[in-house]
Amino acid sequence: MFPIGLSIDIKQPEPSPFEQEPELIGFYHWPQSIRAMHSHPDYIELNFILSGNGTYIVGNDLCHAQDGDVIVYDSGVLHDENLVLHQLTDNCCIAVRGLKLPGQRVNALLPENVRPRIPCQAIAKELRTLFAIIKQSLQHPHGYHTANMAARTIVHLVYDTMQERAATTTKKENILIQQALSYIHLHYTANLRVTDIARAIHVSPDYLTHIFRKTTNYTVIQYIQRRRIGKAQSLLIYTDLPLLDIAARTGFEDSNYFSRVFHKITGVPPLRFRRLWREASGTQTAG
């Protein structure tokens, strides 16, 4: 008995969604993200989280990334990778130049109102293979063209994932999620429950739970905790407040519980995070 084969004939190739295709100009692979606040004036970076989790600042967005996420840094956008210091993270990153989408400036991949963290768990296997091809190709003479094609494929896959997520989320759901996020950002230090948020935006708790996970890839409670820990990171970096005060200011009634949650999300205890940050930045006292 012969195995069943597969034959797909391409009658009419689909045109590229890009007016200009990107060109690969850099590849980076490191076990930890250590760059402080910076931007790139004329190229895009796509940072693929191979393993681990951490917090990244991208523009005005606080991104909590995990395995399989891609963080997009458009040109000219400030981003800070220091918030994942000394975690068990593994990252691959490509830099591409010249990308042009219809109606957008050159070297910008993210449409308006799309957050820079793109959940790519469904295509993580393919991304791993493509990043490995780039790494191997660039270590050999005349390997650039193969690496460049792999990089373009990565950009297209990430772009398609963004489009698919947008297509499966209705305009109504997007509006409700934005309302929920706004409510969380205003009230995250309070004893916030799913029912409180659902009541505020006039939907059922079950419906909110469903669309929130679908859109953000986090449960409501996970997001609230990560929002609190993100604020705690800022207080640890920019103030000398003791843990008891930081816990209280970020919605934790118990400083020991705060420390456990902080360690679980960031990979390091709060005081060690503060020390590592200041050692890396050369800051000895809070500014």
Coordinates of C-alpha atoms in Angstrom, one line a residue:
M1 CA 0.0 0.0 0.0
F2 CA 1.4 3.3 -1.1
P3 CA 1.2 6.4 1.1
I4 CA -1.2 9.1 0.0
G5 CA 0.7 12.0 -1.6
L6 CA -0.2 15.7 -1.9
S7 CA 0.0 17.8 -5.0
I8 CA -0.8 21.5 -5.0
D9 CA -0.7 23.5 -8.3
I10 CA -0.3 27.3 -8.1
K11 CA -2.4 28.7 -11.0
Q12 CA -2.0 32.4 -10.0
P13 CA 0.6 33.5 -7.5
E14 CA -0.8 35.9 -4.9
P15 CA 0.8 39.3 -4.9
S16 CA 2.9 40.4 -2.0
P17 CA 1.1 42.6 0.6
F18 CA 4.2 44.8 0.7
E19 CA 5.1 47.6 -1.7
Q20 CA 8.7 46.9 -0.9
E21 CA 10.2 43.7 0.4
P22 CA 12.5 43.8 3.4
E23 CA 16.2 43.2 3.2
L24 CA 18.1 41.4 6.0
I25 CA 20.8 43.6 7.5
G26 CA 21.5 41.8 10.8
F27 CA 21.0 38.7 12.9
Y28 CA 21.4 38.3 16.7
H29 CA 21.2 35.4 19.1
W30 CA 21.7 35.9 22.8
P31 CA 20.7 34.1 26.0
Q32 CA 19.7 37.3 27.7
S33 CA 18.3 40.7 26.5
I34 CA 20.6 43.4 27.9
R35 CA 20.1 46.5 25.8
A36 CA 18.9 49.6 27.6
M37 CA 16.5 52.2 26.1
H38 CA 17.4 52.8 22.4
S39 CA 15.9 53.0 18.9
H40 CA 16.9 52.3 15.3
P41 CA 16.3 55.1 12.8
D42 CA 16.1 53.1 9.6
Y43 CA 15.3 49.5 10.2
I44 CA 12.9 47.1 12.0
E45 CA 13.8 44.4 14.5
L46 CA 11.8 41.2 15.1
N47 CA 12.7 39.6 18.3
F48 CA 11.6 36.0 18.7
I49 CA 11.4 34.5 22.2
L50 CA 12.7 31.0 21.9
S51 CA 12.2 30.3 25.7
G52 CA 11.6 32.0 29.0
N53 CA 9.6 35.1 29.7
G54 CA 10.2 38.7 30.5
T55 CA 9.0 42.3 30.3
Y56 CA 10.0 44.7 27.5
I57 CA 9.2 48.4 27.0
V58 CA 8.3 49.3 23.4
G59 CA 7.3 52.9 23.0
N60 CA 4.6 53.5 25.5
D61 CA 3.7 49.8 25.7
L62 CA 4.8 47.4 28.5
C63 CA 5.0 44.0 26.8
H64 CA 5.0 40.8 28.9
A65 CA 6.5 38.2 26.5
Q66 CA 6.7 34.4 26.7
D67 CA 7.8 31.5 24.6
G68 CA 6.7 31.8 21.0
D69 CA 6.1 35.6 21.1
V70 CA 7.6 38.0 18.5
I71 CA 8.3 41.5 19.7
V72 CA 8.3 44.0 16.8
Y73 CA 10.5 47.1 17.1
D74 CA 9.5 49.5 14.3
S75 CA 12.1 52.1 13.2
G76 CA 12.3 55.1 15.4
V77 CA 10.5 53.4 18.3
L78 CA 12.3 53.5 21.7
H79 CA 12.6 50.1 23.3
D80 CA 14.2 48.7 26.4
E81 CA 15.2 45.1 26.9
N82 CA 16.9 45.4 30.3
L83 CA 13.8 44.3 32.2
V84 CA 14.6 40.7 31.5
L85 CA 18.1 40.7 33.0
H86 CA 19.3 37.4 34.4
Q87 CA 16.2 35.4 33.4
L88 CA 16.4 32.1 31.6
T89 CA 15.5 33.6 28.2
D90 CA 16.7 32.7 24.8
N91 CA 16.1 35.2 21.9
C92 CA 16.7 35.3 18.2
C93 CA 16.4 38.7 16.4
I94 CA 16.6 39.8 12.8
A95 CA 17.0 43.4 11.6
V96 CA 15.4 44.2 8.2
R97 CA 15.4 47.4 6.2
G98 CA 13.3 48.8 3.3
L99 CA 9.9 47.3 4.2
K100 CA 7.0 49.3 2.9
L101 CA 3.3 48.5 3.5
P102 CA 0.6 50.4 1.5
G103 CA -0.3 53.6 3.3
Q104 CA 2.5 53.3 5.9
R105 CA 5.9 54.8 6.3
V106 CA 9.0 52.8 5.3
N107 CA 10.4 50.5 8.0
A108 CA 7.1 50.1 9.9
L109 CA 5.4 46.7 10.2
L110 CA 2.8 47.4 12.9
P111 CA -0.5 48.8 11.8
E112 CA -2.0 51.5 14.0
N113 CA -3.4 50.3 17.3
V114 CA -1.6 46.9 17.0
R115 CA 0.5 46.1 20.1
P116 CA 4.2 45.2 19.5
R117 CA 3.9 41.7 21.1
I118 CA 2.6 39.3 18.5
P119 CA 1.7 35.8 19.9
C120 CA 3.2 33.4 17.3
Q121 CA 2.9 30.1 19.2
A122 CA 1.0 28.5 16.3
I123 CA 4.0 29.1 13.9
A124 CA 6.8 28.8 16.5
K125 CA 8.2 25.6 15.0
E126 CA 8.4 27.2 11.5
L127 CA 10.0 30.3 13.0
R128 CA 12.6 28.3 14.9
T129 CA 13.6 26.5 11.6
L130 CA 13.8 29.8 9.7
F131 CA 16.0 31.5 12.4
A132 CA 18.3 28.4 12.4
I133 CA 18.6 28.7 8.6
I134 CA 19.6 32.3 8.8
K135 CA 22.1 31.6 11.5
Q136 CA 23.7 28.7 9.6
S137 CA 23.6 30.5 6.2
L138 CA 25.3 33.6 7.4
Q139 CA 28.2 31.5 8.7
H140 CA 29.1 30.4 5.2
P141 CA 30.4 32.3 2.2
H142 CA 27.6 33.3 -0.2
G143 CA 24.9 32.4 2.3
Y144 CA 23.3 35.8 2.4
H145 CA 20.7 35.2 -0.3
T146 CA 19.4 32.1 1.5
A147 CA 19.4 34.0 4.8
N148 CA 17.6 36.9 3.2
M149 CA 14.8 34.7 1.8
A150 CA 14.4 33.1 5.2
A151 CA 14.2 36.5 6.9
R152 CA 11.5 37.7 4.4
T153 CA 9.6 34.6 5.1
I154 CA 9.7 35.4 8.9
V155 CA 8.4 38.9 8.2
H156 CA 5.6 37.5 6.1
L157 CA 4.6 34.9 8.6
V158 CA 4.5 37.4 11.4
Y159 CA 2.5 39.8 9.3
D160 CA 0.0 37.0 8.3
T161 CA -0.4 36.1 12.0
M162 CA -1.2 39.8 12.8
Q163 CA -3.8 39.8 10.0
E164 CA -5.4 36.5 11.1
R165 CA -5.7 37.7 14.7
A166 CA -7.3 41.0 13.4
A167 CA -9.7 39.0 11.2
T168 CA -10.9 36.7 14.0
T169 CA -11.5 39.6 16.4
T170 CA -14.5 41.7 15.6
K171 CA -14.7 45.5 15.8
K172 CA -17.0 45.2 18.8
E173 CA -14.6 42.8 20.6
N174 CA -11.7 45.2 19.9
I175 CA -13.6 48.1 21.4
L176 CA -14.6 46.0 24.5
I177 CA -11.0 44.9 25.1
Q178 CA -9.7 48.5 24.8
Q179 CA -12.4 49.5 27.4
A180 CA -11.4 46.6 29.7
L181 CA -7.7 47.5 29.4
S182 CA -8.4 51.1 30.2
Y183 CA -10.4 50.1 33.2
I184 CA -7.6 47.8 34.4
H185 CA -4.9 50.5 34.0
L186 CA -7.0 52.9 36.1
H187 CA -7.9 50.4 38.8
Y188 CA -5.2 47.7 38.9
T189 CA -4.0 48.7 42.4
A190 CA -7.5 48.0 43.8
N191 CA -8.9 44.6 44.7
L192 CA -10.0 44.1 41.1
R193 CA -12.1 41.2 40.0
V194 CA -13.3 40.0 36.6
T195 CA -16.9 40.8 37.6
D196 CA -15.9 44.4 38.4
I197 CA -14.4 44.9 34.9
A198 CA -17.3 43.1 33.2
R199 CA -19.8 45.3 35.0
A200 CA -17.9 48.5 34.1
I201 CA -18.0 47.7 30.3
H202 CA -21.5 46.1 30.4
V203 CA -20.8 42.5 29.4
S204 CA -21.0 39.2 31.2
P205 CA -17.9 37.9 33.1
D206 CA -17.8 34.8 30.9
Y207 CA -17.9 36.7 27.7
L208 CA -15.1 39.1 28.9
T209 CA -13.0 36.1 30.0
H210 CA -13.4 34.5 26.5
I211 CA -12.6 37.6 24.4
F212 CA -9.8 38.8 26.7
R213 CA -7.9 35.5 26.4
K214 CA -8.6 35.3 22.7
T215 CA -7.2 38.9 22.1
T216 CA -4.4 39.2 24.6
N217 CA -3.3 35.6 25.1
Y218 CA -3.6 36.2 28.9
T219 CA -6.4 35.6 31.3
V220 CA -7.8 38.7 33.0
I221 CA -6.1 37.9 36.3
Q222 CA -2.8 37.1 34.6
Y223 CA -2.9 40.5 32.9
I224 CA -3.7 42.4 36.1
Q225 CA -0.8 40.7 37.9
R226 CA 1.5 41.5 35.1
R227 CA 0.4 45.1 35.1
R228 CA 1.1 45.3 38.8
I229 CA 4.5 43.7 38.4
G230 CA 5.3 46.1 35.6
K231 CA 4.6 49.0 37.8
A232 CA 6.6 47.4 40.6
Q233 CA 9.6 47.1 38.3
S234 CA 9.5 50.8 37.6
L235 CA 9.3 51.6 41.3
L236 CA 12.3 49.3 42.0
I237 CA 14.3 50.9 39.2
Y238 CA 13.5 54.6 39.8
T239 CA 12.9 54.8 43.6
D240 CA 14.5 53.5 46.8
L241 CA 11.1 52.5 48.3
P242 CA 11.2 49.4 50.5
L243 CA 9.3 46.3 49.3
L244 CA 6.5 46.8 51.8
D245 CA 5.6 50.2 50.2
I246 CA 6.1 48.9 46.6
A247 CA 3.7 46.0 47.3
A248 CA 1.1 48.4 48.7
R249 CA 1.4 50.8 45.8
T250 CA 0.9 48.0 43.3
G251 CA -2.1 46.3 44.8
F252 CA -0.6 43.6 47.0
E253 CA -1.7 43.5 50.6
D254 CA 1.1 41.1 51.5
S255 CA 4.7 41.8 50.7
N256 CA 5.7 38.1 50.8
Y257 CA 3.0 37.3 48.3
F258 CA 4.2 40.2 46.1
S259 CA 7.7 38.8 46.2
R260 CA 6.5 35.4 45.1
V261 CA 4.4 36.7 42.2
F262 CA 7.3 39.0 41.2
H263 CA 9.7 36.1 41.1
K264 CA 7.3 33.9 39.2
I265 CA 6.7 36.5 36.5
T266 CA 10.2 38.0 36.1
G267 CA 12.4 35.1 37.2
V268 CA 14.2 37.0 39.9
P269 CA 13.3 38.3 43.4
P270 CA 12.4 42.0 43.6
L271 CA 15.6 43.2 45.4
R272 CA 17.8 41.2 43.2
F273 CA 16.1 42.8 40.2
R274 CA 16.8 46.2 41.6
R275 CA 20.5 45.4 42.2
L276 CA 21.0 43.8 38.8
W277 CA 19.4 46.8 37.1
R278 CA 21.6 49.3 38.9
E279 CA 24.7 47.3 38.3
A280 CA 23.9 47.1 34.6
S281 CA 23.0 50.8 34.3
G282 CA 25.8 52.1 36.7
T283 CA 23.2 53.6 39.0
Q284 CA 23.8 53.4 42.7
T285 CA 21.0 55.5 44.0
A286 CA 17.5 56.2 42.8
G287 CA 17.0 59.2 40.6

